[in-house]
Structures are given as C-alpha cells and as structure tokens.
Amino acid sequence: MAAVCSALRSSALSSTSRVCLFSCQTFSSLGPGSDLARRKMVEKIIRVDHAGEMGASFIYQGQMSILKNTKSAPLIQEMWDHEKAHLAKFEELLVTYQVRPTVLIPVWKVAGFSLGAGCSLLGEKGAMACTVAVEASI
C-alpha cells in the first residue's frame, strides 16, 4: 500500500490522484486484518483513475482530429501530452499491482473520442468548453 502511495506521490498526476492519495493515507492507518480492504481499495482507485485518464486522452485525441490546424492545436496537444503521461503511469500501476482495467475501456475510447470530436465540430469555443469540463473533473 505504501508503495502505491509513494508511486502516485512521485508522479505529476491529475486531480483524480488527490482522491487516491487521501484514500491511501486513510487506509494506511487501518489496523491489522485490513489487507483485503486495502487491496480492494487500491484496485478500485487504480481502475477508476485509469479509466478517467483513458477517457480524457481520447477526448483530446478527438479534439485534435478536428482542430489540428487551428491556433488551439498547440494547447490541446500540450494537454493531451499531459493526459498521455498520466495514462502511462496508471497503465504501469495496473501491471505492477496486477489490477485489471475496467471492461468498459472500448466504450470509454469511443465515447471519449466522440465527445472530443463532437465538441470540436462546434468550433474552438466548443472544444475549450469541453476541455474546461474535462480538466475540472478528471
């Protein structure tokens, strides 16, 4: 458990990881016999955060597919690169802690891409509104 907390503290992750860190600290203080509860909590945290980072990455991919030749493209690319780094960390944690990802990943990918591309079809303001919502919740 401490290793998960340490790994997450050492990387620059999104705001969803703040919840993970709080949960890690909370479960670290539990007494003996709580190993199963800790394991289940770690699995849940990693699985949910991985799904969020996957969705966010595909939202930015959808935005870039539409807005790649606009003045917003560098900003979207920068945010997408951040999400890719976050996603890579959670994919590493999935393997390290032998956590299976959610079975909804294929749906997440299609929904994320569709949301990003759809908002971008409304123009740069539509894409930025989507970006603000993504960054506020992921």
GROMACS .gro file of C-alpha atoms in nm:
model
  138
    1MET     CA    1   0.000   0.000   0.000
    2ALA     CA    2   0.273   0.243   0.093
    3ALA     CA    3   0.440   0.166  -0.241
    4VAL     CA    4   0.124   0.266  -0.432
    5CYS     CA    5   0.101   0.591  -0.236
    6SER     CA    6   0.469   0.658  -0.295
    7ALA     CA    7   0.441   0.587  -0.668
    8LEU     CA    8   0.148   0.823  -0.703
    9ARG     CA    9   0.312   1.097  -0.499
   10SER     CA   10   0.624   1.081  -0.712
   11SER     CA   11   0.444   1.143  -1.042
   12ALA     CA   12   0.268   1.450  -1.172
   13LEU     CA   13  -0.087   1.320  -1.198
   14SER     CA   14  -0.427   1.478  -1.241
   15SER     CA   15  -0.662   1.587  -0.967
   16THR     CA   16  -0.819   1.241  -0.952
   17SER     CA   17  -0.499   1.121  -0.788
   18ARG     CA   18  -0.559   1.354  -0.496
   19VAL     CA   19  -0.850   1.128  -0.405
   20CYS     CA   20  -0.618   0.829  -0.436
   21LEU     CA   21  -0.362   0.986  -0.206
   22PHE     CA   22  -0.629   1.068   0.051
   23SER     CA   23  -0.759   0.711   0.032
   24CYS     CA   24  -0.408   0.568   0.060
   25GLN     CA   25  -0.341   0.775   0.369
   26THR     CA   26  -0.675   0.675   0.520
   27PHE     CA   27  -0.626   0.303   0.456
   28SER     CA   28  -0.265   0.313   0.569
   29SER     CA   29  -0.388   0.398   0.915
   30LEU     CA   30  -0.614   0.091   0.944
   31GLY     CA   31  -0.516  -0.183   1.185
   32PRO     CA   32  -0.415  -0.542   1.123
   33GLY     CA   33  -0.654  -0.760   0.924
   34SER     CA   34  -0.738  -0.488   0.678
   35ASP     CA   35  -0.512  -0.614   0.396
   36LEU     CA   36  -0.806  -0.731   0.185
   37ALA     CA   37  -0.984  -0.398   0.230
   38ARG     CA   38  -0.665  -0.213   0.134
   39ARG     CA   39  -0.616  -0.433  -0.172
   40LYS     CA   40  -0.972  -0.381  -0.291
   41MET     CA   41  -0.944  -0.005  -0.237
   42VAL     CA   42  -0.615   0.012  -0.430
   43GLU     CA   43  -0.770  -0.189  -0.715
   44LYS     CA   44  -1.072   0.039  -0.724
   45ILE     CA   45  -0.864   0.357  -0.717
   46ILE     CA   46  -0.627   0.244  -0.990
   47ARG     CA   47  -0.909   0.109  -1.209
   48VAL     CA   48  -1.121   0.425  -1.181
   49ASP     CA   49  -0.829   0.664  -1.230
   50HIS     CA   50  -0.705   0.462  -1.527
   51ALA     CA   51  -1.050   0.479  -1.688
   52GLY     CA   52  -1.066   0.856  -1.631
   53GLU     CA   53  -0.723   0.913  -1.784
   54MET     CA   54  -0.812   0.687  -2.078
   55GLY     CA   55  -1.132   0.882  -2.142
   56ALA     CA   56  -0.955   1.218  -2.114
   57SER     CA   57  -0.682   1.106  -2.354
   58PHE     CA   58  -0.937   1.001  -2.614
   59ILE     CA   59  -1.130   1.328  -2.571
   60TYR     CA   60  -0.812   1.519  -2.661
   61GLN     CA   61  -0.744   1.281  -2.949
   62GLY     CA   62  -1.092   1.356  -3.084
   63GLN     CA   63  -1.035   1.730  -3.047
   64MET     CA   64  -0.703   1.711  -3.230
   65SER     CA   65  -0.858   1.515  -3.516
   66ILE     CA   66  -1.080   1.816  -3.587
   67LEU     CA   67  -0.870   2.112  -3.470
   68LYS     CA   68  -0.518   2.002  -3.567
   69ASN     CA   69  -0.470   2.302  -3.799
   70THR     CA   70  -0.605   2.576  -3.570
   71LYS     CA   71  -0.449   2.815  -3.322
   72SER     CA   72  -0.588   2.596  -3.039
   73ALA     CA   73  -0.394   2.288  -3.156
   74PRO     CA   74  -0.074   2.353  -2.956
   75LEU     CA   75  -0.270   2.397  -2.631
   76ILE     CA   76  -0.480   2.087  -2.694
   77GLN     CA   77  -0.165   1.891  -2.782
   78GLU     CA   78   0.003   2.005  -2.461
   79MET     CA   79  -0.295   1.895  -2.250
   80TRP     CA   80  -0.316   1.568  -2.442
   81ASP     CA   81   0.053   1.504  -2.374
   82HIS     CA   82  -0.013   1.552  -2.001
   83GLU     CA   83  -0.300   1.304  -2.014
   84LYS     CA   84  -0.081   1.054  -2.201
   85ALA     CA   85   0.175   1.077  -1.920
   86HIS     CA   86  -0.095   1.027  -1.658
   87LEU     CA   87  -0.236   0.733  -1.852
   88ALA     CA   88   0.108   0.575  -1.887
   89LYS     CA   89   0.156   0.593  -1.510
   90PHE     CA   90  -0.177   0.425  -1.442
   91GLU     CA   91  -0.107   0.158  -1.704
   92GLU     CA   92   0.220   0.094  -1.522
   93LEU     CA   93   0.031   0.068  -1.191
   94LEU     CA   94  -0.221  -0.175  -1.347
   95VAL     CA   95   0.066  -0.411  -1.427
   96THR     CA   96   0.265  -0.353  -1.110
   97TYR     CA   97  -0.031  -0.420  -0.881
   98GLN     CA   98  -0.198  -0.677  -1.109
   99VAL     CA   99  -0.520  -0.481  -1.140
  100ARG     CA  100  -0.746  -0.550  -1.432
  101PRO     CA  101  -0.876  -0.242  -1.613
  102THR     CA  102  -1.247  -0.182  -1.642
  103VAL     CA  103  -1.424  -0.392  -1.903
  104LEU     CA  104  -1.573  -0.067  -2.038
  105ILE     CA  105  -1.244   0.054  -2.192
  106PRO     CA  106  -1.367   0.002  -2.553
  107VAL     CA  107  -1.678   0.208  -2.476
  108TRP     CA  108  -1.464   0.471  -2.299
  109LYS     CA  109  -1.243   0.509  -2.605
  110VAL     CA  110  -1.533   0.555  -2.848
  111ALA     CA  111  -1.725   0.784  -2.612
  112GLY     CA  112  -1.417   0.995  -2.533
  113PHE     CA  113  -1.318   1.037  -2.897
  114SER     CA  114  -1.677   1.114  -2.997
  115LEU     CA  115  -1.715   1.373  -2.721
  116GLY     CA  116  -1.389   1.545  -2.815
  117ALA     CA  117  -1.457   1.544  -3.188
  118GLY     CA  118  -1.823   1.639  -3.141
  119CYS     CA  119  -1.745   1.938  -2.923
  120SER     CA  120  -1.473   2.043  -3.166
  121LEU     CA  121  -1.721   2.040  -3.453
  122LEU     CA  122  -1.891   2.326  -3.267
  123GLY     CA  123  -1.567   2.522  -3.309
  124GLU     CA  124  -1.275   2.615  -3.092
  125LYS     CA  125  -1.502   2.755  -2.820
  126GLY     CA  126  -1.691   2.426  -2.806
  127ALA     CA  127  -1.365   2.236  -2.773
  128MET     CA  128  -1.241   2.469  -2.499
  129ALA     CA  129  -1.568   2.432  -2.307
  130CYS     CA  130  -1.520   2.055  -2.323
  131THR     CA  131  -1.158   2.096  -2.212
  132VAL     CA  132  -1.258   2.303  -1.912
  133ALA     CA  133  -1.511   2.038  -1.811
  134VAL     CA  134  -1.258   1.755  -1.859
  135GLU     CA  135  -0.986   1.928  -1.657
  136ALA     CA  136  -1.231   2.015  -1.378
  137SER     CA  137  -1.347   1.655  -1.338
  138ILE     CA  138  -1.057   1.428  -1.440
   0.00000   0.00000   0.00000
